[in-house]
CSV table of C-alpha atoms in Angstrom, one decimal:
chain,number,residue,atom,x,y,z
A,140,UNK,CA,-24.5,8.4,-27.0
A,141,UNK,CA,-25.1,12.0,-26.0
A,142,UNK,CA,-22.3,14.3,-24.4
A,143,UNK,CA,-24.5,15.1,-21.6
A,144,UNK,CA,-24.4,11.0,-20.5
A,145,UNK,CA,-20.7,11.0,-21.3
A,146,UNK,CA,-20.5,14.2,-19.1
A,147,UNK,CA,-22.9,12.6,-16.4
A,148,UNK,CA,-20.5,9.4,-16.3
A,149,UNK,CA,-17.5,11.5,-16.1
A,150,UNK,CA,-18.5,13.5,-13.2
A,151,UNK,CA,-19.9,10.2,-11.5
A,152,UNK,CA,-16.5,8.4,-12.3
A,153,UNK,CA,-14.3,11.5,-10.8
A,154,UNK,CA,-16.4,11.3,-7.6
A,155,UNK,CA,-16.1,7.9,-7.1
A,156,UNK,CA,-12.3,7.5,-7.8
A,157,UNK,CA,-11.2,11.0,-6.0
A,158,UNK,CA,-9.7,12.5,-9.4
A,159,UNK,CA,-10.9,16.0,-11.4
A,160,UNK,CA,-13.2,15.3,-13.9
A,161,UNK,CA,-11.3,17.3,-16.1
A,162,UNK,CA,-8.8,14.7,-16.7
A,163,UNK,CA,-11.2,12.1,-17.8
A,164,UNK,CA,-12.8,11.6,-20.9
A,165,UNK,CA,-14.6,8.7,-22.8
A,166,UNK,CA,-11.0,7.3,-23.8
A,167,UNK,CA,-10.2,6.8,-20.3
A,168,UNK,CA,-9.9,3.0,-18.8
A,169,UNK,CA,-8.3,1.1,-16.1
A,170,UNK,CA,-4.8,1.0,-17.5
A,171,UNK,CA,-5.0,5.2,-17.2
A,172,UNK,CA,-6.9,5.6,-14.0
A,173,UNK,CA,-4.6,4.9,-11.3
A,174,UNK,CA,-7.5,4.4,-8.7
A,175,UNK,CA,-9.4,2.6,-11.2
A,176,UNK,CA,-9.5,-1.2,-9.7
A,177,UNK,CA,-12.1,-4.0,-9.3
A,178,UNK,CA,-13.9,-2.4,-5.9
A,179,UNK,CA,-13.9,1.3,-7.6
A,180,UNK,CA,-15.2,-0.2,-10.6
A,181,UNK,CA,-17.9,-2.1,-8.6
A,182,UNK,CA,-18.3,1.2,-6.9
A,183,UNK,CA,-19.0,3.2,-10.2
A,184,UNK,CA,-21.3,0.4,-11.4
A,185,UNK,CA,-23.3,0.8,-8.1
A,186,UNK,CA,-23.5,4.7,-8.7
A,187,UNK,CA,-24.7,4.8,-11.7
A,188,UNK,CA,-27.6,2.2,-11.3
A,189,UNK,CA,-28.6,3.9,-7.9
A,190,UNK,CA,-28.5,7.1,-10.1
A,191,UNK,CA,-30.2,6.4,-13.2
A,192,UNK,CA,-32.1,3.4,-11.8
A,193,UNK,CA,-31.0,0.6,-13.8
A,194,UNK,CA,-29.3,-3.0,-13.4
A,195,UNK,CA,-26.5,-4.1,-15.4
A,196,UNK,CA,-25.9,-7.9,-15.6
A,197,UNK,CA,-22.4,-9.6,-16.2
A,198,UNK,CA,-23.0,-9.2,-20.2
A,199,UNK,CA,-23.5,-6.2,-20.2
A,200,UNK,CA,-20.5,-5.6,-17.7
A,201,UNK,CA,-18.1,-6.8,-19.8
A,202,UNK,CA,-18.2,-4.5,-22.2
A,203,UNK,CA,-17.7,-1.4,-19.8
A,204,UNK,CA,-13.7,-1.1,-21.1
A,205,UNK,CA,-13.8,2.5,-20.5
A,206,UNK,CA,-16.1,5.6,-19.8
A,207,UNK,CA,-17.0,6.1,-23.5
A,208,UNK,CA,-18.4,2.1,-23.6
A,209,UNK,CA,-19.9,3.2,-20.1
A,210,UNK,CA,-21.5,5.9,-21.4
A,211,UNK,CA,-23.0,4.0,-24.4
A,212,UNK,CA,-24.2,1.1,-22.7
A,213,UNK,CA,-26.1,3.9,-20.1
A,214,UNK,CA,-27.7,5.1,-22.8
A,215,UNK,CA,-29.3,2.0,-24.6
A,216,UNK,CA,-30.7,1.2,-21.1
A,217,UNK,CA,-31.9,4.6,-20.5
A,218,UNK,CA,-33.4,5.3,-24.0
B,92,UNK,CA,-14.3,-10.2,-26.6
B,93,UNK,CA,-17.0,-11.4,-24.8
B,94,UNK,CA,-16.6,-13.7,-21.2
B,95,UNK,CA,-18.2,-17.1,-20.8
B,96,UNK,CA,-18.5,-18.3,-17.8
B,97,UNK,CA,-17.6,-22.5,-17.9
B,98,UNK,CA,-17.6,-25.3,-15.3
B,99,UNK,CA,-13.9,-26.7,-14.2
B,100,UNK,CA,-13.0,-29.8,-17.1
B,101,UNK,CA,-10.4,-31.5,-18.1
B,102,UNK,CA,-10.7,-29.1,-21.6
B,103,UNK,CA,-9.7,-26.5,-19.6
B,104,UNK,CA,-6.7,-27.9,-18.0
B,105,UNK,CA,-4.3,-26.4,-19.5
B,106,UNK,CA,-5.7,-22.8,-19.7
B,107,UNK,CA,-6.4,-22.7,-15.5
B,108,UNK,CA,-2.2,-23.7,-15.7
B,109,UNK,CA,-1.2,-21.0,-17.6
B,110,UNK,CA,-3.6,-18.2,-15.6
B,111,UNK,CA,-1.8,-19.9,-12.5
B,112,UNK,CA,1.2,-19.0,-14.2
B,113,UNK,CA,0.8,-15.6,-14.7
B,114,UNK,CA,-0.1,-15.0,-11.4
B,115,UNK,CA,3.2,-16.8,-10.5
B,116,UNK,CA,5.0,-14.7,-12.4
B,117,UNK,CA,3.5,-11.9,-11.3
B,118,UNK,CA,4.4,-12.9,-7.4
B,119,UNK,CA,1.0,-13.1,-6.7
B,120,UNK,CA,1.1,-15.1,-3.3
B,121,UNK,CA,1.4,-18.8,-3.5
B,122,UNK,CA,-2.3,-19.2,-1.7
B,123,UNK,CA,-3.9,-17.3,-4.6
B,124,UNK,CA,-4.5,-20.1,-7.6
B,125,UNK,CA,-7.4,-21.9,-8.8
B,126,UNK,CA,-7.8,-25.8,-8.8
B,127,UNK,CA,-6.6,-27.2,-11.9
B,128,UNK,CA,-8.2,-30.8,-11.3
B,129,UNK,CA,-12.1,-30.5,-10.8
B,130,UNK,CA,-11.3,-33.4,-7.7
B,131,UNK,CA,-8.6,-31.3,-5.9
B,132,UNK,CA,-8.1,-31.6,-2.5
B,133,UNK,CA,-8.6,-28.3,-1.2
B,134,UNK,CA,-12.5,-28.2,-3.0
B,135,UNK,CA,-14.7,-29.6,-0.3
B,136,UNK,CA,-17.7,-32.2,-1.6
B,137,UNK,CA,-20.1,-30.4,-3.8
B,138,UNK,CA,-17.8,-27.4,-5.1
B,139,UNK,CA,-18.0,-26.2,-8.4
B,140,UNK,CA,-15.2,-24.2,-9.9
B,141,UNK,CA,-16.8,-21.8,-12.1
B,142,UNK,CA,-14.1,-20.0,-15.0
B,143,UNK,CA,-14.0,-17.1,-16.7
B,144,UNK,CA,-13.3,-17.5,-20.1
B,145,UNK,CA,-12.4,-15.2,-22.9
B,146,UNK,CA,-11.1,-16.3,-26.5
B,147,UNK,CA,-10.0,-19.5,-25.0
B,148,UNK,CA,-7.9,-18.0,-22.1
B,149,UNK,CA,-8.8,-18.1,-18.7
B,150,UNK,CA,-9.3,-14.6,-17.0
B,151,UNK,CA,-10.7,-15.3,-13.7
B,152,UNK,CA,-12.8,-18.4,-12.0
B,153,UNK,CA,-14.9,-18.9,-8.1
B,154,UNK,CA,-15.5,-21.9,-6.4
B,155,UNK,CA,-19.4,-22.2,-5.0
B,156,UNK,CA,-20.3,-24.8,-2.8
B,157,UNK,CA,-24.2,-25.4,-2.3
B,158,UNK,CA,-24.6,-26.6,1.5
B,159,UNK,CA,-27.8,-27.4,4.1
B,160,UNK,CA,-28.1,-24.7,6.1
B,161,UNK,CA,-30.6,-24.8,8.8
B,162,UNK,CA,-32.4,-21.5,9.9
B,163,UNK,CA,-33.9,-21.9,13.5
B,164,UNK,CA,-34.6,-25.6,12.4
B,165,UNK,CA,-35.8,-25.2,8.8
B,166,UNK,CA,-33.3,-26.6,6.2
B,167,UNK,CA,-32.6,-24.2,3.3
B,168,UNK,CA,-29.5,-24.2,0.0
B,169,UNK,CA,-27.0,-21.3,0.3
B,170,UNK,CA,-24.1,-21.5,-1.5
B,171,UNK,CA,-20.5,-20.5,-0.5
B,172,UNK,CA,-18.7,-18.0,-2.8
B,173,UNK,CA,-15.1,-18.7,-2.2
B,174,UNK,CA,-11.5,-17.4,-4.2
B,175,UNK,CA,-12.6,-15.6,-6.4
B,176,UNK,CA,-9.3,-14.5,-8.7
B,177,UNK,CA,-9.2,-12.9,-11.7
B,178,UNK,CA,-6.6,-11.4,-14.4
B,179,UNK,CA,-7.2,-8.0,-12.9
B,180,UNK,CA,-4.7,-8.8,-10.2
B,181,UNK,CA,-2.3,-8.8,-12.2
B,182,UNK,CA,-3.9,-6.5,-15.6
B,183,UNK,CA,-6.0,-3.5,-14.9
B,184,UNK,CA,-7.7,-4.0,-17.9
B,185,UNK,CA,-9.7,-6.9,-16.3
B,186,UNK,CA,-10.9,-4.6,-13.3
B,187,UNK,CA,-14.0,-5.9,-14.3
B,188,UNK,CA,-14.0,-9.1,-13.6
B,189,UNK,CA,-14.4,-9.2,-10.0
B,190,UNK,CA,-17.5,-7.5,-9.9
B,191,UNK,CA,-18.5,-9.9,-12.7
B,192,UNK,CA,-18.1,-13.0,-11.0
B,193,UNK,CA,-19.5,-12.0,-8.0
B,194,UNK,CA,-22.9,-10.6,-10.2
B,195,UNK,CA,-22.6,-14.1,-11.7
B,196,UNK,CA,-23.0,-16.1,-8.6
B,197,UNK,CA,-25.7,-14.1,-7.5
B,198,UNK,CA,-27.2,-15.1,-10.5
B,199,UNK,CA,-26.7,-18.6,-9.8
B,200,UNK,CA,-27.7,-18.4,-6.1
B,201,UNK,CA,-29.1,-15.2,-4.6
B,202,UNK,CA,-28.8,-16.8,-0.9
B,203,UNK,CA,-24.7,-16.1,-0.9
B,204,UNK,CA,-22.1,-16.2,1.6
B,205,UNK,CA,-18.3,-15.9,1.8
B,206,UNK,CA,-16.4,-16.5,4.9
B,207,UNK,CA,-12.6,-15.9,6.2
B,208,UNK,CA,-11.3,-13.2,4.0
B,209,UNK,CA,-9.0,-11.9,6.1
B,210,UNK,CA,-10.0,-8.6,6.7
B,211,UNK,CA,-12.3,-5.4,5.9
B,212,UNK,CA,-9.7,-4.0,4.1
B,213,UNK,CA,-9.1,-6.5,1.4
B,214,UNK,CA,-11.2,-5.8,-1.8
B,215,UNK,CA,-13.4,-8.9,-1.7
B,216,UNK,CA,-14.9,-7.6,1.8
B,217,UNK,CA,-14.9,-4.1,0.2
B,218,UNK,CA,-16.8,-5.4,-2.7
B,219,UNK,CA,-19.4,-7.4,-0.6
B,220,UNK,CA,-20.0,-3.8,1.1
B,221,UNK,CA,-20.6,-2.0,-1.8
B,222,UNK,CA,-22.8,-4.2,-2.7
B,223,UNK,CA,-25.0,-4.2,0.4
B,224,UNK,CA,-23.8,-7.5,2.4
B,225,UNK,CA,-24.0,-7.7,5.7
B,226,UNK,CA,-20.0,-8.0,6.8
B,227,UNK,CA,-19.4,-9.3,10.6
B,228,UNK,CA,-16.2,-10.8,12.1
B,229,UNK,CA,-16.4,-14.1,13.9
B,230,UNK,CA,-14.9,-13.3,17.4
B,231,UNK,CA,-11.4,-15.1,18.0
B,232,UNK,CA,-10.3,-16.4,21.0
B,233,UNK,CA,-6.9,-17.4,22.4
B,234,UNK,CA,-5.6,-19.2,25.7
B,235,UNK,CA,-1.9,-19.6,26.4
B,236,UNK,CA,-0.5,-22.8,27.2
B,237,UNK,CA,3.3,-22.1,27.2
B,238,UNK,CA,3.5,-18.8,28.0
B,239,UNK,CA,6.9,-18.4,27.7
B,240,UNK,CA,7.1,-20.3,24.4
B,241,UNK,CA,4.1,-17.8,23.3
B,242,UNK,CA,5.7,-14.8,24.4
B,243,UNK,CA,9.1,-15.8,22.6
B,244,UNK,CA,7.4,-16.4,19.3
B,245,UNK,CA,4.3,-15.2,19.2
B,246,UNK,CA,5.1,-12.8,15.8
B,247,UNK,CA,1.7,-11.3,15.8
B,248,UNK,CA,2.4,-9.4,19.0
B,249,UNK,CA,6.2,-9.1,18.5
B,250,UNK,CA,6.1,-6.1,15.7
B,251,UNK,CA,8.4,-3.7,17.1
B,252,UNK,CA,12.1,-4.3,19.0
B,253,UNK,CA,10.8,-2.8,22.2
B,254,UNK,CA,7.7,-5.0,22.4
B,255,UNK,CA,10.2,-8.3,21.2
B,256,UNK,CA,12.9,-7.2,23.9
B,257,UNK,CA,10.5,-6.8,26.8
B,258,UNK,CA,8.7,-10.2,25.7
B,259,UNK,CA,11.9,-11.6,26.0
B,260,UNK,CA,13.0,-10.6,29.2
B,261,UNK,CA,9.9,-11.6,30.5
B,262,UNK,CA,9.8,-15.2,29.0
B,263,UNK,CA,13.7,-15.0,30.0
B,264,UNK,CA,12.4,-14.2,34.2
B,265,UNK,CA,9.8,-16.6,33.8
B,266,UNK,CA,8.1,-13.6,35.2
B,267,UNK,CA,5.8,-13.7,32.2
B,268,UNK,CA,5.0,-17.0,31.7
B,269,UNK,CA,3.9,-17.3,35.2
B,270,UNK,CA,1.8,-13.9,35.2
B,271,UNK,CA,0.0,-15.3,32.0
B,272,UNK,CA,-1.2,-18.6,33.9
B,273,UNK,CA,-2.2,-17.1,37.3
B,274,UNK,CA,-4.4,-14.5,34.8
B,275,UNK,CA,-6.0,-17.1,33.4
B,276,UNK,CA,-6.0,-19.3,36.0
B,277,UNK,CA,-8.1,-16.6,37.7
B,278,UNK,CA,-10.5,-16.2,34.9
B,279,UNK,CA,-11.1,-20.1,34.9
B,280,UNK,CA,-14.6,-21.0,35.9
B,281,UNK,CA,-14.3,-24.0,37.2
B,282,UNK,CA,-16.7,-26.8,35.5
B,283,UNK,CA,-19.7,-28.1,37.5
B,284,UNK,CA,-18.4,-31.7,37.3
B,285,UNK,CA,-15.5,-33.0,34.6
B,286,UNK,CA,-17.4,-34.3,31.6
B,287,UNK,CA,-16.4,-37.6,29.7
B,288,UNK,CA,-14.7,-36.9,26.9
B,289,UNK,CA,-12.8,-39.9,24.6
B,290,UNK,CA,-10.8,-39.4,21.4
B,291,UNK,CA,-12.7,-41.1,18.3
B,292,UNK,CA,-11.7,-41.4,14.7
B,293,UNK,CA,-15.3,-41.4,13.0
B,294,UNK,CA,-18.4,-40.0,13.3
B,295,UNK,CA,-21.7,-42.1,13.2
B,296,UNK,CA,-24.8,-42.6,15.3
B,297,UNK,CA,-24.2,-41.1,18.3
B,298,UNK,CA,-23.7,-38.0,15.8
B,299,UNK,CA,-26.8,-37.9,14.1
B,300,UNK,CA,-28.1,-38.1,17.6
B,301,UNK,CA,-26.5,-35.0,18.7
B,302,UNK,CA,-27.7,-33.3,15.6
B,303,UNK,CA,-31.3,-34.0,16.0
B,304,UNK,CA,-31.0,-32.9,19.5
B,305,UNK,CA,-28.9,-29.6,19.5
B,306,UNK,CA,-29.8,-28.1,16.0
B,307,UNK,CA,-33.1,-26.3,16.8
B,308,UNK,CA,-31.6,-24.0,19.6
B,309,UNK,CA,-29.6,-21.8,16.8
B,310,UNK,CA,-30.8,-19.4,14.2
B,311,UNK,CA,-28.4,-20.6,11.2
B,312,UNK,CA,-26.1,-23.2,11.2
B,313,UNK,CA,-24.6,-25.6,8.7
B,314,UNK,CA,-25.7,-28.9,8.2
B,315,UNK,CA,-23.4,-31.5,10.9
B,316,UNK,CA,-24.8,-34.8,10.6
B,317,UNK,CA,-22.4,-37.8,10.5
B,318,UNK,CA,-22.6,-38.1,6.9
B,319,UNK,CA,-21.7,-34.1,6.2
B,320,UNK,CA,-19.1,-34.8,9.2
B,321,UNK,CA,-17.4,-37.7,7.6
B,322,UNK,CA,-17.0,-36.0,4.1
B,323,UNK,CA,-15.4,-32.7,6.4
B,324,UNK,CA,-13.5,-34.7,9.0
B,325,UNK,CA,-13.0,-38.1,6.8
B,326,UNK,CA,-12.0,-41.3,9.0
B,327,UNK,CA,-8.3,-41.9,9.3
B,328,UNK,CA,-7.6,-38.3,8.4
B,329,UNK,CA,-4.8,-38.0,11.2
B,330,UNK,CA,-5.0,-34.3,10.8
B,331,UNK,CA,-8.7,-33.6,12.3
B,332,UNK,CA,-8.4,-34.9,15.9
B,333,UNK,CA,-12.2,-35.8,17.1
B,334,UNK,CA,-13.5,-35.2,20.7
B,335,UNK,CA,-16.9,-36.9,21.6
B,336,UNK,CA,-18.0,-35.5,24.8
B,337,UNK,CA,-20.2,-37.8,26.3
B,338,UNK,CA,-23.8,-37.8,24.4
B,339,UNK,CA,-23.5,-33.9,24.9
B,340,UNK,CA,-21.5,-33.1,21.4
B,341,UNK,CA,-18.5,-33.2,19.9
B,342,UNK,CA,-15.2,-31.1,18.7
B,343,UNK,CA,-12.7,-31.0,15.8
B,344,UNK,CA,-9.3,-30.0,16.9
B,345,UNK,CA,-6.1,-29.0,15.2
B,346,UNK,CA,-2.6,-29.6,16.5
B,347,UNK,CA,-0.1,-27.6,14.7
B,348,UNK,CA,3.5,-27.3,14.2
B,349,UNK,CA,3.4,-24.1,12.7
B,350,UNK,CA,6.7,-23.2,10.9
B,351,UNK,CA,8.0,-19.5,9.9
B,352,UNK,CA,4.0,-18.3,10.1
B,353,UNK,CA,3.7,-14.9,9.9
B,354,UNK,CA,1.2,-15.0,13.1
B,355,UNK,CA,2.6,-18.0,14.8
B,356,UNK,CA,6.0,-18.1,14.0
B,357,UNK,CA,7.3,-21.5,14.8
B,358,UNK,CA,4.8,-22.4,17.7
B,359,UNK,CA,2.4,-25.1,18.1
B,360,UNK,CA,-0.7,-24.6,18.0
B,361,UNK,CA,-4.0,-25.8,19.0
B,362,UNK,CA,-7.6,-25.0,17.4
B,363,UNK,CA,-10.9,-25.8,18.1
B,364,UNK,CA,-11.7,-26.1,14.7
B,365,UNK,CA,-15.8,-27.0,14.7
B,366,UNK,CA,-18.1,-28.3,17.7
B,367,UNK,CA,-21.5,-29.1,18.0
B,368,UNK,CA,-23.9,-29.3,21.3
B,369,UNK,CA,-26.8,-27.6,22.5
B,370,UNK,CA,-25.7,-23.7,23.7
B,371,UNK,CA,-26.0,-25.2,27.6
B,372,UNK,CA,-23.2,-28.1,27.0
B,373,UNK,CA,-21.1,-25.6,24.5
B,374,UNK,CA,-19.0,-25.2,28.1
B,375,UNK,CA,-18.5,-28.7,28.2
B,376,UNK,CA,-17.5,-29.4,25.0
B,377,UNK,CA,-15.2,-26.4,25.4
B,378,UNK,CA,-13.7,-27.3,28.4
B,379,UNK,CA,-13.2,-30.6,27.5
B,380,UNK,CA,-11.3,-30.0,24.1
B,381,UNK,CA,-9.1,-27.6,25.9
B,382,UNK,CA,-7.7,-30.2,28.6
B,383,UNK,CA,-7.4,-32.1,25.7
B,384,UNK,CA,-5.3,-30.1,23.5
B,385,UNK,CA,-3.1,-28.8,26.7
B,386,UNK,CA,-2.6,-32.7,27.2
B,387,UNK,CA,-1.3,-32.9,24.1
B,388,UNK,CA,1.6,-30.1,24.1
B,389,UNK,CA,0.4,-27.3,22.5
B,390,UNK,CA,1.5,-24.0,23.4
B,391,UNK,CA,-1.3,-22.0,22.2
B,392,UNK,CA,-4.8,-22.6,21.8
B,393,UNK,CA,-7.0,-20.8,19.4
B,394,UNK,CA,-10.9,-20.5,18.3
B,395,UNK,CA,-13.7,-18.6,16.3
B,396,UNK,CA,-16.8,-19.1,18.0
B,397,UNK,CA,-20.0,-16.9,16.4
B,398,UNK,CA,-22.9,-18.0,18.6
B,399,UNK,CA,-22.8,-16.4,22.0
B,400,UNK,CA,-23.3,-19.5,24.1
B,401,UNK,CA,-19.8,-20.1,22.6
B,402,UNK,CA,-18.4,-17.6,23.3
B,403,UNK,CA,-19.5,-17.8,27.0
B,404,UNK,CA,-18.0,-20.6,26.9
B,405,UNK,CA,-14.6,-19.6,25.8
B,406,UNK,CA,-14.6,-17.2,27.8
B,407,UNK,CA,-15.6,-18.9,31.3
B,408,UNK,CA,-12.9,-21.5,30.2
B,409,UNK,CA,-10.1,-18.8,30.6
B,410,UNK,CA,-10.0,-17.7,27.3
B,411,UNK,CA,-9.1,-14.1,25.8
B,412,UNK,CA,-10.7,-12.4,22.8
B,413,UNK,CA,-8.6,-11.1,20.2
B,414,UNK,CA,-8.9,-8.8,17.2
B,415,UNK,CA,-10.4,-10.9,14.3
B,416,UNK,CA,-10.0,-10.8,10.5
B,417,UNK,CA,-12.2,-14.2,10.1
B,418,UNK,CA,-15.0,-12.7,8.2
B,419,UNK,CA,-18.6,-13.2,7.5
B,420,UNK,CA,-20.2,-11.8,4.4
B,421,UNK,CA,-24.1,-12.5,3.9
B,422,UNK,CA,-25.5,-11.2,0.4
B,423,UNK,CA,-28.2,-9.3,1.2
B,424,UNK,CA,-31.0,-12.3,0.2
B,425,UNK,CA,-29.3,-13.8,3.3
B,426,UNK,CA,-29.3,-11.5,5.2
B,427,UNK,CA,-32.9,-11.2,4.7
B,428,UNK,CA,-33.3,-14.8,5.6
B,429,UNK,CA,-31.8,-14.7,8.5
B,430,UNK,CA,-33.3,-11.5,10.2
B,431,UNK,CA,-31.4,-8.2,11.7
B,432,UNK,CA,-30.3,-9.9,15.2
B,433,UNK,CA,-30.1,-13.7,14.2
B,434,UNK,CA,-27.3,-16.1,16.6
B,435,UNK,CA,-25.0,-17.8,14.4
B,436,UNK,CA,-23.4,-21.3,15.3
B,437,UNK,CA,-20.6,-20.6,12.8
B,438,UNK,CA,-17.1,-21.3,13.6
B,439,UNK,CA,-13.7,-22.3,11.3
B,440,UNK,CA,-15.2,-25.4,10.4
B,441,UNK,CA,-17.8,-23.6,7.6
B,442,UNK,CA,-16.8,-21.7,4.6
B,443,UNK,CA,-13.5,-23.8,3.2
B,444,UNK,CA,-13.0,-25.4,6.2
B,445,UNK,CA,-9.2,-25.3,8.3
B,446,UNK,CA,-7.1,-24.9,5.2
B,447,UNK,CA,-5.2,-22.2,6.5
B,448,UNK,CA,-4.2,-23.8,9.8
């Protein structure tokens, strides 16, 4: 995983929950992100396959446990 | 770990109890649990519950019903996506399972719908918009039957002391009551001729009949031939009262003793649960299951009508619209199939049926 797609999901994940970017980082999950639920997570899902044109499928879902798995996962597809 | 996704057996029992139980335990409200017995009541013919599974332990499951649908006359299979729960009610680390399940029923059937709901603001509804379903409410109608009885314990329009004090005084002078029946009164059309209308237990023939006849006029509606109707309304189910108007179509009714309901406090209430005619006789059918359910006692009567002959009907029959949280979500390969302006016959009777009345 590159820091510029960890950087890319962090910027996309603070827009889409309303926090500073600056407080996330790739540790950071639902237990940490107060407005972190099932429709925001749907939400950041949705912006990052509108933004780097991909589809994720349920399997690959699953393992999105926090923006550092995000990030990884993003970058197999986009490789 | 990774989730599987497993059909509703008796091997997992035991693992849908205890995810019941930790909702429990988390005060998650009572209506919020999946069926533990793949025959349950509450699972209409044809549903499958479908669980999430990880490491043994349920996190989540969805019940999806395949049905007949019928667009402008042309059967097609959608499915019904219905209560989907998951662990991340009650665990934030499972925040992804609701978008999960609902990529997994679109997996299994693209041509998805969920119905009810309760509201734009609940996250189901939210999620459906995200992901590019087309949300509608199914317009709700009301007609007062006791007014004072309404006004006393209606608890959806009692929210504030004032509003409860001046309801009282004016179920106390009568004033109200009488204001609410004159209103309605006035905004009675009266019916070209009373229709014949008899109470019947089953459904058969003369249902299939209707069926044939009335299903063409409307863009989309589920399938109601007598079979369908007797596994929704079974014989002998004292619950579903059955109206067959003439050989011009039918309604399912509702008379309810509501008790401590956070809408309908303690009153009883009436709902036309489902009908069935062409859009000219809705009026009839309408008309006919309201002097029925008045006949009966209720104090209120209530309805969600989609199709605009309907709701014309309602209407002309004295009755008032109200603010609705009875929701229609179409997935987007729906909405597709049904086109941007389609007419829905859709009413309480599709989705899960009258559970919550």
């Amino acid at each position: 995983m590159t820091e510029s797609i960890l950087d890319e999901v962090r910027t996309i994940a603070a827009d889409t929950f309303g926090v500073d970017a600056r407080t996330l980082s790739a540790h950071s999950s639902p237990e940490q992100v107060e407005a972190w639920d099932s429709v925001q997570h749907l939400n950041l899902v949705l912006a990052l396959e509108s933004k780097y044109g991909v589809q994720f499928e349920p399997e690959e879902m699953e393992r999105m446990k926090d923006l550092g798995q995000i990030a990884a996962l993003l970058g197999t597809k986009i490789s | 770990m990774a989730l599987e996704s497993r059909l509703l057996s008796a091997e997992w029992q035991r693992a849908v109890r205890e995810f019941n139980g930790r909702l429990n335990a988390a005060g998650i409200a009572a209506g919020l649990r999946l069926p533990v017995e793949p025959h349950d009541p509450v699972l209409l013919p044809g549903s499958q519950v479908h669980l999430v599974i990880e490491g043994g332990a349920v996190r989540g499951g969805f019940i999806l019903r395949p049905q007949s649908f019928f667009f402008s006359g042309v059967e097609r299979r959608v499915t019904h996506y219905r209560l989907p729960l998951s662990e991340g009610l009650i665990d934030r680390r499972y925040a992804v399972l609701g978008p999960w399940m609902l990529r997994r029923a679109l997996q299994i059937d693209p041509l998805l719908y969920a119905l009810g709901m309760g509201g734009y603001d609940r996250p189901l509804p939210r999620m459906l918009a995200a992901m590019g379903w087309r949300l509608s409410s199914i317009p709700f109608y009301f007609r007062i039957v006791h007014g004072g009885s309404v006004l006393r314990g209606l608890r959806a329009v009692r929210q504030n002391p004032w509003r409860a004090a001046l309801f009282n005084l004016a179920a106390w002078t009568g004033l109200g009551g009488t204001g609410l029946a004159a209103w309605q009164r006035f905004r009675t059309r009266r019916p070209l001729s009373e229709v014949a209308a008899k109470p019947v237990d089953d459904f058969n023939v003369w249902a299939d009949e209707i069926w044939e006849t009335s299903h063409r006029a409307y863009e989309l509606t589920a399938l109601r031939d007598a079979h369908t109707l007797r596994q929704l309304y079974p014989p002998g189910a004292a619950r579903f009262l059955k109206l067959r108007v003439n050989s011009a179509g039918w309604a399912v009714m509702l008379d309810t003793s509501m008790r401590d309901d956070p809408y309908f406090g303690d009153l009883r209430v009436g709902t036309i649960v489902d009908s069935m005619a062409k859009p000219e006789n809705a009026a009839a059918v309408i008309h006919a299951a309201r002097r029925y359910l008045e006949q009966r006692g209720v104090d209120l009567i209530i309805s969600n009508q989609a199709h605009p002959a309907w709701a014309a009907a309602l209407k002309g029959d004295g009755f008032f619209e109200g603010p609705s949280n009875f929701l229609l979500g179409a997935s987007k390969a729906f909405s597709e199939a049904l086109g941007p302006k389609a007419e829905l016959h859709l009413n309480r009777g599709d989705g899960d049926g009258p559970v919550n009345l």
